[in-house]
PDB file of C-alpha atoms in Angstrom:
ATOM      1  CA  ALA A1084      83.421 158.969  98.042  1.00 50.00           C
ATOM      2  CA  ARG A1085      83.409 157.952 101.684  1.00 58.00           C
ATOM      3  CA  GLY A1086      80.074 157.880 103.419  1.00 63.00           C
ATOM      4  CA  GLY A1087      78.461 159.605 100.451  1.00 70.00           C
ATOM      5  CA  GLU A1088      80.812 162.603 100.657  1.00 80.00           C
ATOM      6  CA  PRO A1089      82.913 163.660  97.620  1.00 81.00           C
ATOM      7  CA  LEU A1090      86.675 163.286  97.885  1.00 78.00           C
ATOM      8  CA  ALA A1091      87.271 166.640  96.196  1.00 81.00           C
ATOM      9  CA  THR A1092      85.239 169.600  94.987  1.00 84.00           C
ATOM     10  CA  ILE A1093      86.432 172.084  92.378  1.00 84.00           C
ATOM     11  CA  GLU A1094      84.844 175.412  91.472  1.00 85.00           C
ATOM     12  CA  THR A1095      85.590 175.965  87.797  1.00 83.00           C
ATOM     13  CA  GLY A1096      83.839 179.342  87.641  1.00 80.00           C
ATOM     14  CA  LYS A1097      82.059 178.449  84.391  1.00 81.00           C
ATOM     15  CA  ALA A1098      79.599 175.845  83.197  1.00 80.00           C
ATOM     16  CA  ALA A1099      81.303 172.437  83.107  1.00 83.00           C
ATOM     17  CA  ALA A1100      79.061 170.418  80.816  1.00 87.00           C
ATOM     18  CA  VAL A1101      81.788 167.820  80.129  1.00 91.00           C
ATOM     19  CA  CYS A1102      84.220 166.319  82.645  1.00 91.00           C
ATOM     20  CA  ARG A1103      86.867 163.641  81.983  1.00 92.00           C
ATOM     21  CA  SER A1104      89.605 162.065  84.069  1.00 89.00           C
ATOM     22  CA  ALA A1105      93.095 163.395  83.299  1.00 87.00           C
ATOM     23  CA  ALA A1106      96.694 163.108  84.509  1.00 76.00           C
ATOM     24  CA  GLY A1107      96.328 159.449  85.433  1.00 78.00           C
ATOM     25  CA  GLY A1108      93.380 160.082  87.714  1.00 79.00           C
ATOM     26  CA  GLU A1109      95.088 162.948  89.566  1.00 85.00           C
ATOM     27  CA  GLY A1110      93.178 165.615  87.673  1.00 90.00           C
ATOM     28  CA  VAL A1111      90.093 166.321  85.598  1.00 92.00           C
ATOM     29  CA  ALA A1112      89.552 168.059  82.280  1.00 94.00           C
ATOM     30  CA  VAL A1113      86.400 170.151  82.020  1.00 94.00           C
ATOM     31  CA  GLY A1114      84.698 172.355  79.433  1.00 93.00           C
ATOM     32  CA  GLY A1115      81.322 173.320  78.071  1.00 91.00           C
ATOM     33  CA  LYS A1116      79.272 175.986  76.368  1.00 88.00           C
ATOM     34  CA  GLY A1117      81.092 179.245  77.025  1.00 87.00           C
ATOM     35  CA  ALA A1118      83.995 177.447  78.744  1.00 90.00           C
ATOM     36  CA  ASP A1119      87.229 176.539  76.964  1.00 92.00           C
ATOM     37  CA  PRO A1120      88.822 173.237  78.030  1.00 94.00           C
ATOM     38  CA  SER A1121      90.963 173.287  81.163  1.00 94.00           C
ATOM     39  CA  VAL A1122      92.785 170.734  83.313  1.00 94.00           C
ATOM     40  CA  TRP A1123      92.453 170.883  87.104  1.00 92.00           C
ATOM     41  CA  SER A1124      94.539 169.250  89.801  1.00 91.00           C
ATOM     42  CA  LEU A1125      92.450 167.365  92.364  1.00 88.00           C
ATOM     43  CA  GLU A1126      95.114 167.752  95.042  1.00 86.00           C
ATOM     44  CA  ALA A1127      95.750 171.475  94.587  1.00 86.00           C
ATOM     45  CA  GLY A1128      92.192 172.314  93.599  1.00 86.00           C
ATOM     46  CA  LYS A1129      93.288 174.744  90.892  1.00 90.00           C
ATOM     47  CA  ALA A1130      93.745 174.812  87.144  1.00 92.00           C
ATOM     48  CA  VAL A1131      97.120 173.624  85.876  1.00 93.00           C
ATOM     49  CA  TRP A1132      96.344 174.308  82.197  1.00 94.00           C
ATOM     50  CA  ARG A1133      93.791 176.409  80.337  1.00 94.00           C
ATOM     51  CA  ALA A1134      93.167 176.573  76.602  1.00 94.00           C
ATOM     52  CA  ARG A1135      93.147 179.917  74.874  1.00 92.00           C
ATOM     53  CA  ASN A1136      90.294 180.872  72.587  1.00 89.00           C
ATOM     54  CA  LEU A1137      90.852 181.539  68.911  1.00 87.00           C
ATOM     55  CA  PRO A1138      91.641 185.106  67.761  1.00 87.00           C
ATOM     56  CA  ASN A1139      88.713 187.457  67.158  1.00 85.00           C
ATOM     57  CA  ASP A1140      86.892 187.216  63.850  1.00 79.00           C
ATOM     58  CA  GLU A1141      86.972 189.740  60.984  1.00 81.00           C
ATOM     59  CA  LEU A1142      84.541 191.985  62.903  1.00 81.00           C
ATOM     60  CA  ASP A1143      86.845 191.897  65.958  1.00 86.00           C
ATOM     61  CA  LEU A1144      84.261 189.897  67.887  1.00 82.00           C
ATOM     62  CA  ALA A1145      85.118 187.011  70.196  1.00 84.00           C
ATOM     63  CA  VAL A1146      84.656 183.572  68.647  1.00 83.00           C
ATOM     64  CA  PRO A1147      81.768 181.771  70.428  1.00 84.00           C
ATOM     65  CA  ILE A1148      82.762 178.778  72.553  1.00 88.00           C
ATOM     66  CA  TRP A1149      80.537 175.724  72.266  1.00 89.00           C
ATOM     67  CA  LEU A1150      82.444 172.671  73.468  1.00 93.00           C
ATOM     68  CA  THR A1151      80.346 169.503  73.142  1.00 93.00           C
ATOM     69  CA  ASP A1152      82.861 166.805  74.140  1.00 95.00           C
ATOM     70  CA  LEU A1153      86.481 166.292  75.125  1.00 95.00           C
ATOM     71  CA  LYS A1154      88.751 163.289  75.625  1.00 95.00           C
ATOM     72  CA  VAL A1155      92.237 162.939  77.105  1.00 93.00           C
ATOM     73  CA  ALA A1156      94.758 160.464  75.674  1.00 90.00           C
ATOM     74  CA  GLU A1157      96.168 157.732  77.885  1.00 81.00           C
ATOM     75  CA  GLY A1158      99.385 159.631  78.528  1.00 79.00           C
ATOM     76  CA  GLY A1159      97.467 162.687  79.681  1.00 82.00           C
ATOM     77  CA  ARG A1160      99.360 165.054  77.380  1.00 88.00           C
ATOM     78  CA  LEU A1161      97.026 165.224  74.368  1.00 92.00           C
ATOM     79  CA  LEU A1162      93.460 166.473  74.595  1.00 94.00           C
ATOM     80  CA  ALA A1163      90.861 166.349  71.787  1.00 95.00           C
ATOM     81  CA  THR A1164      87.738 168.516  71.774  1.00 95.00           C
ATOM     82  CA  GLY A1165      84.585 168.636  69.659  1.00 94.00           C
ATOM     83  CA  HIS A1166      82.672 171.851  68.986  1.00 92.00           C
ATOM     84  CA  GLY A1167      79.218 172.556  67.625  1.00 86.00           C
ATOM     85  CA  PHE A1168      79.237 176.248  66.716  1.00 71.00           C
ATOM     86  CA  VAL A1169      81.831 177.707  64.358  1.00 66.00           C
ATOM     87  CA  ALA A1170      81.782 181.035  62.522  1.00 59.00           C
ATOM     88  CA  SER A1171      78.111 181.723  63.353  1.00 59.00           C
ATOM     89  CA  ARG A1172      77.069 178.382  61.838  1.00 64.00           C
ATOM     90  CA  LEU A1173      76.472 174.827  63.010  1.00 67.00           C
ATOM     91  CA  ARG A1174      79.492 173.537  61.139  1.00 76.00           C
ATOM     92  CA  GLY A1175      81.342 171.643  63.853  1.00 87.00           C
ATOM     93  CA  GLU A1176      85.051 171.624  64.599  1.00 91.00           C
ATOM     94  CA  VAL A1177      87.632 169.252  66.075  1.00 94.00           C
ATOM     95  CA  ARG A1178      90.714 170.528  67.901  1.00 94.00           C
ATOM     96  CA  LEU A1179      93.758 168.736  69.273  1.00 95.00           C
ATOM     97  CA  TYR A1180      95.729 170.276  72.151  1.00 95.00           C
ATOM     98  CA  ASP A1181      99.140 169.453  73.588  1.00 94.00           C
ATOM     99  CA  THR A1182      98.815 170.504  77.215  1.00 91.00           C
ATOM    100  CA  SER A1183     102.586 170.265  77.776  1.00 90.00           C
ATOM    101  CA  ALA A1184     103.473 172.607  74.906  1.00 89.00           C
ATOM    102  CA  GLN A1185     100.991 175.456  74.447  1.00 91.00           C
ATOM    103  CA  ARG A1186      97.509 176.756  75.120  1.00 93.00           C
ATOM    104  CA  LYS A1187      96.461 177.009  71.479  1.00 93.00           C
ATOM    105  CA  PRO A1188      95.454 173.919  69.487  1.00 93.00           C
ATOM    106  CA  VAL A1189      98.255 172.160  67.622  1.00 93.00           C
ATOM    107  CA  ALA A1190      95.756 170.997  64.982  1.00 93.00           C
ATOM    108  CA  ARG A1191      92.191 171.888  64.104  1.00 92.00           C
ATOM    109  CA  VAL A1192      89.722 171.132  61.319  1.00 92.00           C
ATOM    110  CA  VAL A1193      86.396 172.806  60.528  1.00 89.00           C
ATOM    111  CA  ALA A1194      83.397 170.766  59.352  1.00 88.00           C
ATOM    112  CA  PRO A1195      85.206 167.409  59.004  1.00 90.00           C
ATOM    113  CA  LEU A1196      81.842 165.611  58.726  1.00 90.00           C
ATOM    114  CA  GLY A1197      79.913 168.270  56.843  1.00 87.00           C
ATOM    115  CA  GLU A1198      77.668 171.133  57.868  1.00 85.00           C
ATOM    116  CA  GLU A1199      76.705 169.726  61.269  1.00 88.00           C
ATOM    117  CA  ALA A1200      77.780 169.902  64.873  1.00 91.00           C
ATOM    118  CA  ILE A1201      80.308 167.486  66.365  1.00 94.00           C
ATOM    119  CA  SER A1202      78.734 165.606  69.278  1.00 94.00           C
ATOM    120  CA  ALA A1203      81.453 163.133  70.377  1.00 96.00           C
ATOM    121  CA  VAL A1204      85.235 162.699  70.041  1.00 97.00           C
ATOM    122  CA  ALA A1205      87.951 160.242  71.086  1.00 95.00           C
ATOM    123  CA  VAL A1206      91.733 160.163  70.714  1.00 94.00           C
ATOM    124  CA  SER A1207      94.060 157.164  70.524  1.00 92.00           C
ATOM    125  CA  ALA A1208      96.793 156.628  73.107  1.00 87.00           C
ATOM    126  CA  ASP A1209      99.566 157.658  70.692  1.00 87.00           C
ATOM    127  CA  GLY A1210      97.650 160.743  69.561  1.00 89.00           C
ATOM    128  CA  ARG A1211      97.831 159.820  65.870  1.00 91.00           C
ATOM    129  CA  HIS A1212      94.131 159.135  65.431  1.00 93.00           C
ATOM    130  CA  VAL A1213      91.144 161.228  66.467  1.00 95.00           C
ATOM    131  CA  PHE A1214      87.601 159.907  66.079  1.00 96.00           C
ATOM    132  CA  ALA A1215      84.657 162.249  65.642  1.00 96.00           C
ATOM    133  CA  GLY A1216      80.897 161.682  65.596  1.00 95.00           C
ATOM    134  CA  SER A1217      78.174 164.114  64.556  1.00 94.00           C
ATOM    135  CA  VAL A1218      74.579 164.865  65.478  1.00 91.00           C
ATOM    136  CA  SER A1219      73.302 163.085  62.354  1.00 91.00           C
ATOM    137  CA  GLY A1220      75.184 159.835  62.944  1.00 93.00           C
ATOM    138  CA  HIS A1221      78.326 160.310  60.853  1.00 94.00           C
ATOM    139  CA  LEU A1222      81.477 158.747  62.304  1.00 95.00           C
ATOM    140  CA  ALA A1223      85.015 159.107  60.950  1.00 94.00           C
ATOM    141  CA  ARG A1224      88.669 158.647  61.828  1.00 94.00           C
ATOM    142  CA  LEU A1225      90.862 161.750  61.482  1.00 95.00           C
ATOM    143  CA  ASP A1226      94.636 161.568  60.997  1.00 94.00           C
ATOM    144  CA  ALA A1227      96.507 163.985  63.263  1.00 92.00           C
ATOM    145  CA  ARG A1228      99.583 163.776  61.009  1.00 91.00           C
ATOM    146  CA  MET A1229      97.488 165.133  58.112  1.00 93.00           C
ATOM    147  CA  SER A1230      95.977 168.129  59.950  1.00 92.00           C
ATOM    148  CA  LEU A1231      93.028 166.026  61.157  1.00 94.00           C
ATOM    149  CA  LYS A1232      91.942 165.079  57.658  1.00 93.00           C
ATOM    150  CA  PRO A1233      89.178 162.411  57.537  1.00 93.00           C
ATOM    151  CA  VAL A1234      90.776 159.203  56.273  1.00 92.00           C
ATOM    152  CA  GLU A1235      88.078 156.620  57.041  1.00 92.00           C
ATOM    153  CA  ARG A1236      84.320 156.759  57.591  1.00 92.00           C
ATOM    154  CA  TYR A1237      82.238 154.210  59.462  1.00 93.00           C
ATOM    155  CA  ARG A1238      78.660 153.386  58.542  1.00 89.00           C
ATOM    156  CA  ALA A1239      75.443 151.966  60.041  1.00 87.00           C
ATOM    157  CA  ASN A1240      74.750 154.722  62.594  1.00 90.00           C
ATOM    158  CA  ALA A1241      71.272 156.217  62.246  1.00 89.00           C
ATOM    159  CA  GLY A1242      71.050 158.680  65.159  1.00 89.00           C
ATOM    160  CA  SER A1243      73.078 161.316  66.922  1.00 93.00           C
ATOM    161  CA  ILE A1244      76.307 159.845  68.340  1.00 95.00           C
ATOM    162  CA  ARG A1245      76.697 160.786  72.003  1.00 95.00           C
ATOM    163  CA  GLU A1246      79.739 158.771  73.076  1.00 96.00           C
ATOM    164  CA  ILE A1247      82.843 157.232  71.492  1.00 96.00           C
ATOM    165  CA  ALA A1248      84.992 154.864  73.555  1.00 95.00           C
ATOM    166  CA  LEU A1249      88.307 153.225  72.604  1.00 92.00           C
ATOM    167  CA  HIS A1250      89.667 149.962  73.937  1.00 89.00           C
ATOM    168  CA  PRO A1251      92.832 150.533  76.028  1.00 84.00           C
ATOM    169  CA  THR A1252      94.924 147.894  74.208  1.00 82.00           C
ATOM    170  CA  LEU A1253      93.026 146.684  71.110  1.00 83.00           C
ATOM    171  CA  PRO A1254      92.053 148.670  67.982  1.00 86.00           C
ATOM    172  CA  LEU A1255      88.354 148.529  68.868  1.00 88.00           C
ATOM    173  CA  LEU A1256      85.921 151.419  68.957  1.00 92.00           C
ATOM    174  CA  ALA A1257      82.480 151.518  70.563  1.00 94.00           C
ATOM    175  CA  CYS A1258      79.888 154.213  69.964  1.00 95.00           C
ATOM    176  CA  ALA A1259      76.444 154.833  71.417  1.00 95.00           C
ATOM    177  CA  GLY A1260      73.739 157.240  70.357  1.00 94.00           C
ATOM    178  CA  LEU A1261      70.102 158.128  70.133  1.00 94.00           C
ATOM    179  CA  ASP A1262      69.231 155.260  67.776  1.00 93.00           C
ATOM    180  CA  ARG A1263      69.362 152.982  70.855  1.00 94.00           C
ATOM    181  CA  LYS A1264      72.202 150.820  69.518  1.00 93.00           C
ATOM    182  CA  MET A1265      75.728 150.318  70.807  1.00 93.00           C
ATOM    183  CA  ARG A1266      78.066 149.412  67.937  1.00 93.00           C
ATOM    184  CA  LEU A1267      81.579 148.024  67.970  1.00 91.00           C
ATOM    185  CA  TYR A1268      84.048 148.754  65.146  1.00 91.00           C
ATOM    186  CA  ASN A1269      87.479 147.346  64.343  1.00 88.00           C
ATOM    187  CA  TRP A1270      89.572 150.241  63.064  1.00 87.00           C
ATOM    188  CA  GLY A1271      92.546 147.822  62.934  1.00 75.00           C
ATOM    189  CA  TYR A1272      95.474 150.214  62.564  1.00 59.00           C
ATOM    190  CA  GLY A1273      98.916 148.800  63.281  1.00 50.00           C
ATOM    191  CA  GLY A1274      99.125 145.625  61.197  1.00 50.00           C
ATOM    192  CA  GLY A1275      98.507 142.022  62.149  1.00 52.00           C
ATOM    193  CA  ARG A1276      95.196 140.232  62.074  1.00 52.00           C
ATOM    194  CA  TRP A1277      93.324 143.343  63.224  1.00 53.00           C
ATOM    195  CA  SER A1278      94.251 145.171  60.022  1.00 55.00           C
ATOM    196  CA  ALA A1279      93.222 142.143  57.965  1.00 53.00           C
ATOM    197  CA  GLU A1280      89.774 142.115  59.602  1.00 56.00           C
ATOM    198  CA  ARG A1281      89.241 145.870  59.470  1.00 61.00           C
ATOM    199  CA  ARG A1282      86.065 147.097  57.806  1.00 69.00           C
ATOM    200  CA  THR A1283      83.888 150.185  57.864  1.00 81.00           C
ATOM    201  CA  GLY A1284      80.804 148.321  59.076  1.00 86.00           C
ATOM    202  CA  PRO A1285      80.328 147.271  62.697  1.00 89.00           C
ATOM    203  CA  VAL A1286      81.652 143.913  63.858  1.00 86.00           C
ATOM    204  CA  ALA A1287      78.987 143.825  66.580  1.00 87.00           C
ATOM    205  CA  SER A1288      75.913 145.756  67.663  1.00 89.00           C
ATOM    206  CA  VAL A1289      73.434 145.504  70.506  1.00 91.00           C
ATOM    207  CA  TYR A1290      69.974 147.052  70.666  1.00 92.00           C
ATOM    208  CA  LEU A1291      69.528 148.422  74.203  1.00 92.00           C
ATOM    209  CA  LYS A1292      65.975 149.877  73.996  1.00 92.00           C
ATOM    210  CA  GLN A1293      66.911 153.263  75.509  1.00 93.00           C
ATOM    211  CA  ARG A1294      68.478 156.378  74.044  1.00 94.00           C
ATOM    212  CA  LEU A1295      72.148 156.023  74.892  1.00 93.00           C
ATOM    213  CA  THR A1296      74.467 158.802  76.056  1.00 92.00           C
ATOM    214  CA  ALA A1297      77.545 156.924  77.332  1.00 92.00           C
ATOM    215  CA  CYS A1298      79.492 153.680  76.947  1.00 92.00           C
ATOM    216  CA  LEU A1299      82.789 152.158  78.129  1.00 89.00           C
ATOM    217  CA  LEU A1300      85.044 149.342  76.930  1.00 87.00           C
ATOM    218  CA  SER A1301      86.490 146.944  79.494  1.00 83.00           C
ATOM    219  CA  SER A1302      90.051 145.658  79.235  1.00 76.00           C
ATOM    220  CA  GLU A1303      88.901 142.182  80.325  1.00 72.00           C
ATOM    221  CA  ALA A1304      88.719 139.556  77.575  1.00 62.00           C
ATOM    222  CA  GLY A1305      85.306 138.073  76.871  1.00 59.00           C
ATOM    223  CA  THR A1306      84.581 134.401  76.377  1.00 59.00           C
ATOM    224  CA  ALA A1307      84.472 132.849  72.915  1.00 58.00           C
ATOM    225  CA  ALA A1308      80.691 132.422  73.175  1.00 60.00           C
ATOM    226  CA  GLU A1309      80.205 136.104  74.046  1.00 58.00           C
ATOM    227  CA  VAL A1310      82.367 137.265  71.148  1.00 57.00           C
ATOM    228  CA  ARG A1311      80.541 134.922  68.728  1.00 58.00           C
ATOM    229  CA  ALA A1312      77.150 136.195  69.932  1.00 57.00           C
ATOM    230  CA  LEU A1313      78.203 139.814  69.401  1.00 54.00           C
ATOM    231  CA  ARG A1314      79.455 139.055  65.892  1.00 54.00           C
ATOM    232  CA  LEU A1315      76.124 137.455  64.995  1.00 51.00           C
ATOM    233  CA  ARG A1316      74.265 140.480  66.319  1.00 51.00           C
ATOM    234  CA  GLY A1317      76.498 142.820  64.346  1.00 47.00           C
ATOM    235  CA  ALA A1318      75.743 141.010  61.092  1.00 49.00           C
ATOM    236  CA  GLY A1319      72.184 142.335  61.263  1.00 51.00           C
ATOM    237  CA  ASP A1320      73.256 145.883  60.353  1.00 52.00           C
ATOM    238  CA  ASP A1321      74.608 144.756  56.979  1.00 50.00           C
ATOM    239  CA  GLU A1322      71.433 142.766  56.264  1.00 46.00           C
ATOM    240  CA  GLU A1323      69.238 145.758  57.128  1.00 47.00           C
ATOM    241  CA  GLU A1324      71.259 148.012  54.828  1.00 46.00           C
ATOM    242  CA  ALA A1325      71.017 145.429  52.008  1.00 43.00           C
ATOM    243  CA  ASP A1326      67.242 145.222  52.432  1.00 43.00           C
ATOM    244  CA  VAL A1327      66.918 149.008  52.326  1.00 39.00           C
ATOM    245  CA  GLY A1328      69.116 149.198  49.226  1.00 44.00           C
ATOM    246  CA  GLU A1329      67.034 146.525  47.483  1.00 47.00           C
ATOM    247  CA  MET A1330      63.793 148.352  48.259  1.00 42.00           C
ATOM    248  CA  LEU A1331      65.189 151.665  47.008  1.00 43.00           C
ATOM    249  CA  SER A1332      66.323 150.049  43.752  1.00 51.00           C
ATOM    250  CA  GLU A1333      62.746 148.926  43.032  1.00 50.00           C
ATOM    251  CA  LEU A1334      61.280 152.427  43.303  1.00 48.00           C
ATOM    252  CA  PRO A1335      60.403 154.167  39.991  1.00 55.00           C
ATOM    253  CA  GLU A1336      62.609 156.980  38.838  1.00 55.00           C
ATOM    254  CA  ALA A1337      61.586 160.524  39.660  1.00 51.00           C
ATOM    255  CA  GLY A1338      59.314 161.998  36.966  1.00 51.00           C
ATOM    256  CA  ALA A1339      58.583 158.667  35.292  1.00 51.00           C
ATOM    257  CA  PRO A1340      54.837 158.052  34.606  1.00 53.00           C
ATOM    258  CA  GLU A1341      53.066 155.180  36.277  1.00 49.00           C
ATOM    259  CA  GLY A1342      52.493 151.968  34.284  1.00 49.00           C
ATOM    260  CA  GLY A1343      48.749 152.528  33.774  1.00 46.00           C
ATOM    261  CA  GLU A1344      49.140 156.139  32.646  1.00 46.00           C
ATOM    262  CA  GLU A1345      51.852 155.183  30.186  1.00 45.00           C
ATOM    263  CA  GLU A1346      49.665 152.515  28.573  1.00 44.00           C
ATOM    264  CA  GLU A1347      46.767 154.950  28.225  1.00 46.00           C
ATOM    265  CA  GLN A1348      49.016 157.509  26.555  1.00 47.00           C
ATOM    266  CA  ARG A1349      50.303 154.917  24.096  1.00 47.00           C
ATOM    267  CA  GLN A1350      46.809 153.583  23.170  1.00 48.00           C
ATOM    268  CA  PRO A1351      45.270 155.831  20.430  1.00 48.00           C
ATOM    269  CA  THR A1352      41.553 156.537  20.085  1.00 48.00           C
ATOM    270  CA  GLY A1353      40.081 154.853  16.996  1.00 48.00           C
ATOM    271  CA  GLY A1354      41.811 153.083  14.134  1.00 48.00           C
ATOM    272  CA  ALA A1355      44.042 150.109  14.348  1.00 47.00           C
ATOM    273  CA  PRO A1356      45.987 149.562  17.528  1.00 49.00           C
ATOM    274  CA  GLY A1357      49.295 151.347  17.476  1.00 46.00           C
ATOM    275  CA  THR A1358      48.237 153.867  14.690  1.00 49.00           C
ATOM    276  CA  LEU A1359      47.145 157.481  15.034  1.00 50.00           C
ATOM    277  CA  PRO A1360      44.139 158.906  13.094  1.00 52.00           C
ATOM    278  CA  SER A1361      45.033 161.123  10.158  1.00 53.00           C
ATOM    279  CA  ALA A1362      44.589 164.911  10.205  1.00 54.00           C
ATOM    280  CA  SER A1363      41.615 164.814   7.726  1.00 53.00           C
ATOM    281  CA  LYS A1364      39.723 162.329   9.901  1.00 54.00           C
ATOM    282  CA  ARG A1365      40.284 164.474  12.961  1.00 55.00           C
ATOM    283  CA  ARG A1366      38.973 167.582  11.176  1.00 55.00           C
ATOM    284  CA  ALA A1367      35.908 165.644   9.922  1.00 55.00           C
ATOM    285  CA  ALA A1368      35.170 164.438  13.431  1.00 56.00           C
ATOM    286  CA  ASP A1369      35.382 168.003  14.754  1.00 57.00           C
ATOM    287  CA  ALA A1370      33.068 169.339  12.009  1.00 55.00           C
ATOM    288  CA  ALA A1371      30.381 166.657  12.433  1.00 56.00           C
ATOM    289  CA  PRO A1372      27.307 167.882  14.403  1.00 54.00           C
ATOM    290  CA  SER A1373      26.801 166.377  17.773  1.00 50.00           C
ATOM    291  CA  SER A1374      23.700 164.326  18.660  1.00 46.00           C
ATOM    292  CA  SER A1375      22.526 167.007  21.085  1.00 44.00           C
ATOM    293  CA  ALA A1376      22.428 169.605  18.269  1.00 43.00           C
ATOM    294  CA  LEU A1377      20.128 167.402  16.182  1.00 36.00           C
TER     295      LEU A1377
END
C-alpha cells in the first residue's frame, strides 16, 4: 500500500474468511463459511474461476459449505481446500482443484484424519502431496495419486493446527497451532539425504508462548549454529513423549486391586497363615453365644 491506502479492493459478495495469494501474485484465492473457493484477478477486479459445490444430498438439500483453509500450489494451477462440516457431521474433508481444467474437485477425501474437522492444509509445488491438519492436532501427508489417501502421519502436536507452511525448495514442513509450539518436519520425498533423514517426529520445535495461528518458511539458508540450535530444541519433543510413555507404563491396569487390598484379601482370619478355616469351625463360631448375650 502507498500512504496507507490499499493497492486494490475486491468485493467478493460473500464472507472471505481465508485469503491466499494466487497466479504469481496477480490474483487472490478466497473462501470461507458459506463461500466456495474462488480466484480473483487483482487487475480486473473480478473472479476468473469459481468452484462448484457438490451435488445435493439424498434429501435434495444443498451440501453445507464450511471452508476452513485453502492453499495454492507454486504454479498457481492446483488449489487444495480443507473443510470442517461434511454430511451434517464434523468429519472434515480435503479437496484438490485444478483451476485450469474444471470447477469440480479432481480429488476429494472425507475424514482423512478421523471424525474431526480439518483446520489447515498445504499442497506441494508439483501437486503430488497434500498435507492436512485437524482441530485435535493430527497431521498427515496425503498422496494425490492415490485419491488423497493418508500415507504418512506426523506426531508430537498437542493442540489444534492452524497453519501449515512448506519450504519453497526443500522438503521441509512447518506447522503452528494452539499448543504454542512451531514445529519443523522433514517429509524428505524425492531421494537424497533428505529421504535418509526423514522421520515422523519433528526435527526442530520452538515454544513461542502465544497461541499461534500463522507461520512462514523463508527461502534464505540459516547459519550452522541456528540449525544446530533448532535441532537441539526439537529433540525435546521425543524426550517428553518418552517420559509420558514411561509414566503410563507404571500405572496399574484397569480393574486391578490395589496392593494393600490384595494382601488383606489373601490373609485369612484365624489358623495358620495361608490356610482357610474349615466349614465345621466356621459353623461352631457362628453358633457360639456372643459376650453381650451372656
